[in-house]
CSV table of C-alpha atoms in Angstrom, one decimal:
chain,number,residue,atom,x,y,z
A,1,UNK,CA,41.5,-79.1,-117.1
A,2,UNK,CA,44.0,-77.4,-119.5
A,3,UNK,CA,41.1,-76.0,-121.4
A,4,UNK,CA,39.7,-74.5,-118.2
A,5,UNK,CA,43.0,-72.7,-117.4
A,6,UNK,CA,43.4,-71.6,-120.9
A,7,UNK,CA,39.9,-70.0,-121.0
A,8,UNK,CA,40.5,-68.4,-117.6
A,9,UNK,CA,43.8,-66.9,-118.7
A,10,UNK,CA,42.2,-65.7,-121.9
A,11,UNK,CA,39.3,-64.1,-120.0
A,12,UNK,CA,41.7,-62.3,-117.6
A,13,UNK,CA,43.9,-61.0,-120.4
A,14,UNK,CA,40.8,-59.7,-122.3
A,15,UNK,CA,39.5,-57.9,-119.2
A,16,UNK,CA,43.0,-56.4,-118.7
A,17,UNK,CA,43.0,-55.3,-122.4
A,18,UNK,CA,39.6,-53.6,-122.0
A,19,UNK,CA,40.7,-51.8,-118.9
A,20,UNK,CA,44.0,-50.7,-120.4
A,21,UNK,CA,42.1,-48.9,-123.2
A,22,UNK,CA,40.3,-46.7,-120.7
A,23,UNK,CA,42.7,-44.1,-119.3
A,24,UNK,CA,42.8,-43.7,-115.5
A,25,UNK,CA,41.5,-40.3,-114.6
A,26,UNK,CA,42.4,-38.6,-111.3
A,27,UNK,CA,41.2,-35.4,-109.9
A,28,UNK,CA,41.8,-33.2,-106.9
A,29,UNK,CA,39.7,-30.8,-104.9
A,30,UNK,CA,39.9,-28.3,-102.1
A,31,UNK,CA,36.6,-28.9,-100.4
A,32,UNK,CA,37.2,-26.3,-97.7
A,33,UNK,CA,37.5,-23.6,-100.3
A,34,UNK,CA,34.3,-24.6,-102.0
A,35,UNK,CA,32.5,-24.9,-98.7
A,36,UNK,CA,33.5,-21.4,-97.7
A,37,UNK,CA,32.1,-20.1,-101.0
A,38,UNK,CA,28.7,-21.8,-100.5
A,39,UNK,CA,26.0,-19.2,-99.6
A,40,UNK,CA,24.3,-21.8,-97.3
A,41,UNK,CA,27.3,-21.8,-95.1
A,42,UNK,CA,27.3,-18.0,-94.8
A,43,UNK,CA,23.7,-18.2,-93.5
A,44,UNK,CA,24.7,-20.9,-90.9
A,45,UNK,CA,27.6,-18.7,-89.8
A,46,UNK,CA,25.3,-15.7,-89.3
A,47,UNK,CA,22.9,-17.8,-87.2
A,48,UNK,CA,25.7,-19.3,-85.1
A,49,UNK,CA,27.2,-15.8,-84.5
A,50,UNK,CA,23.8,-14.7,-83.1
A,51,UNK,CA,23.7,-17.6,-80.7
A,52,UNK,CA,27.3,-17.1,-79.7
A,53,UNK,CA,26.7,-13.5,-78.9
A,54,UNK,CA,23.7,-14.4,-76.7
A,55,UNK,CA,25.8,-16.9,-74.7
A,56,UNK,CA,28.7,-14.5,-74.5
A,57,UNK,CA,26.4,-11.8,-73.0
A,58,UNK,CA,25.1,-14.3,-70.4
A,59,UNK,CA,28.6,-15.4,-69.6
A,60,UNK,CA,29.8,-11.8,-69.2
A,61,UNK,CA,26.9,-11.1,-66.8
A,62,UNK,CA,27.9,-14.1,-64.7
A,63,UNK,CA,31.5,-13.1,-64.7
A,64,UNK,CA,30.6,-9.6,-63.6
A,65,UNK,CA,28.5,-11.0,-60.7
A,66,UNK,CA,31.5,-13.2,-59.7
A,67,UNK,CA,33.9,-10.2,-59.8
A,68,UNK,CA,31.5,-8.2,-57.7
A,69,UNK,CA,31.2,-10.9,-55.1
A,70,UNK,CA,35.0,-11.3,-55.1
A,71,UNK,CA,35.5,-7.6,-54.5
A,72,UNK,CA,32.9,-7.5,-51.8
A,73,UNK,CA,34.6,-10.5,-50.1
A,74,UNK,CA,38.0,-8.8,-50.2
A,75,UNK,CA,36.7,-5.6,-48.7
A,76,UNK,CA,34.9,-7.5,-45.9
A,77,UNK,CA,37.3,-10.3,-45.3
A,78,UNK,CA,39.0,-8.7,-42.3
A,79,UNK,CA,35.7,-8.1,-40.5
A,80,UNK,CA,34.2,-11.6,-41.1
A,81,UNK,CA,34.3,-14.4,-38.7
A,82,UNK,CA,36.1,-17.6,-39.8
A,83,UNK,CA,32.8,-19.3,-40.4
A,84,UNK,CA,31.4,-16.4,-42.4
A,85,UNK,CA,34.7,-16.2,-44.4
A,86,UNK,CA,34.5,-20.0,-45.1
A,87,UNK,CA,30.9,-19.6,-46.2
A,88,UNK,CA,31.7,-16.7,-48.6
A,89,UNK,CA,34.7,-18.6,-50.0
A,90,UNK,CA,32.4,-21.6,-50.7
A,91,UNK,CA,29.9,-19.3,-52.4
A,92,UNK,CA,32.7,-17.8,-54.6
A,93,UNK,CA,34.0,-21.3,-55.5
A,94,UNK,CA,30.5,-22.5,-56.4
A,95,UNK,CA,29.8,-19.4,-58.6
A,96,UNK,CA,33.2,-19.7,-60.2
A,97,UNK,CA,32.4,-23.4,-61.0
A,98,UNK,CA,29.0,-22.4,-62.3
A,99,UNK,CA,30.6,-19.8,-64.7
A,100,UNK,CA,33.1,-22.5,-65.9
A,101,UNK,CA,30.3,-25.0,-66.4
A,102,UNK,CA,28.2,-22.5,-68.4
A,103,UNK,CA,31.2,-21.7,-70.6
A,104,UNK,CA,31.9,-25.4,-71.4
A,105,UNK,CA,28.2,-26.2,-71.9
A,106,UNK,CA,27.9,-23.2,-74.2
A,107,UNK,CA,30.8,-24.3,-76.3
A,108,UNK,CA,29.4,-27.8,-76.6
A,109,UNK,CA,26.0,-26.5,-77.6
A,110,UNK,CA,27.4,-24.1,-80.2
A,111,UNK,CA,29.5,-27.0,-81.6
A,112,UNK,CA,26.5,-29.3,-81.7
A,113,UNK,CA,24.4,-26.7,-83.4
A,114,UNK,CA,27.2,-26.0,-86.0
A,115,UNK,CA,27.4,-29.7,-86.8
A,116,UNK,CA,23.7,-30.0,-87.1
A,117,UNK,CA,23.4,-27.0,-89.4
A,118,UNK,CA,26.4,-27.8,-91.5
A,119,UNK,CA,25.5,-31.5,-92.1
A,120,UNK,CA,23.1,-30.9,-95.0
A,121,UNK,CA,25.5,-28.4,-96.6
A,122,UNK,CA,28.4,-30.9,-96.4
A,123,UNK,CA,26.1,-33.6,-97.8
A,124,UNK,CA,25.2,-31.3,-100.7
A,125,UNK,CA,28.9,-30.7,-101.4
A,126,UNK,CA,29.6,-34.4,-101.3
A,127,UNK,CA,26.8,-35.2,-103.6
A,128,UNK,CA,28.1,-32.6,-106.1
A,129,UNK,CA,31.6,-34.1,-105.9
A,130,UNK,CA,30.1,-37.6,-106.6
A,131,UNK,CA,28.1,-36.3,-109.5
A,132,UNK,CA,31.2,-34.6,-111.0
A,133,UNK,CA,33.2,-37.8,-110.4
A,134,UNK,CA,30.6,-39.9,-112.2
A,135,UNK,CA,30.1,-37.5,-115.0
A,136,UNK,CA,33.8,-37.1,-115.6
A,137,UNK,CA,34.6,-40.8,-115.2
A,138,UNK,CA,37.2,-40.1,-112.5
A,139,UNK,CA,38.8,-43.1,-110.9
A,140,UNK,CA,39.9,-41.2,-107.8
A,141,UNK,CA,39.4,-37.6,-106.5
A,142,UNK,CA,41.9,-36.5,-103.9
A,143,UNK,CA,41.2,-34.0,-101.1
A,144,UNK,CA,44.1,-31.6,-101.3
A,145,UNK,CA,43.7,-30.1,-97.7
A,146,UNK,CA,44.0,-33.4,-96.0
A,147,UNK,CA,47.6,-34.2,-97.1
A,148,UNK,CA,50.5,-32.6,-98.9
A,149,UNK,CA,50.8,-34.3,-102.4
A,150,UNK,CA,54.1,-35.7,-103.2
A,151,UNK,CA,53.5,-35.2,-106.9
A,152,UNK,CA,50.7,-33.3,-108.6
A,153,UNK,CA,50.8,-33.9,-112.4
A,154,UNK,CA,49.5,-31.4,-114.8
A,155,UNK,CA,47.3,-34.2,-116.0
A,156,UNK,CA,45.5,-34.2,-112.6
A,157,UNK,CA,42.3,-32.3,-113.0
A,158,UNK,CA,41.2,-29.8,-110.4
A,159,UNK,CA,37.5,-30.5,-110.2
A,160,UNK,CA,36.8,-27.5,-107.9
A,161,UNK,CA,35.4,-25.4,-110.8
A,162,UNK,CA,33.2,-28.3,-111.9
A,163,UNK,CA,31.8,-28.8,-108.4
A,164,UNK,CA,31.2,-25.0,-108.0
A,165,UNK,CA,29.3,-25.0,-111.3
A,166,UNK,CA,27.3,-28.0,-110.1
A,167,UNK,CA,26.4,-26.0,-106.9
A,168,UNK,CA,25.8,-22.8,-108.8
A,169,UNK,CA,28.7,-20.9,-107.2
A,170,UNK,CA,30.6,-18.3,-109.2
């Protein structure tokens, strides 16, 4: 039994000695900065801007219709019967709700489209980061935008330029 423990201890110490010979290498990156520099993202932003403008134009038309109905109601309110007034108010509330629903739905659709179009770009960035990490034998790579580092040694390597080179970004 003593031989077993001796062999186990010897094995653990030898593994520790091998690991101690390899320096731990850390890197950091600002993914948001690289993402903004990617040409693919600029194309996505252009496409989303077009869709946003279409929805904005439709919303503006709906708001103008609502304002027109409100002005007409205010001008006619004194001459309307209580039943007619109630009906007009109901129509105004329904149209107002329709405008609000369209706005919320438009925002959700644009967000979903943005997520759909950006997903492959983000995957491409993540793949480049992994490749740089593997090629550079980094133990960890920290995302600098997600937290404020307490300490950033000069020995920490900014892998941003390496990832940009991997993606072909100047």
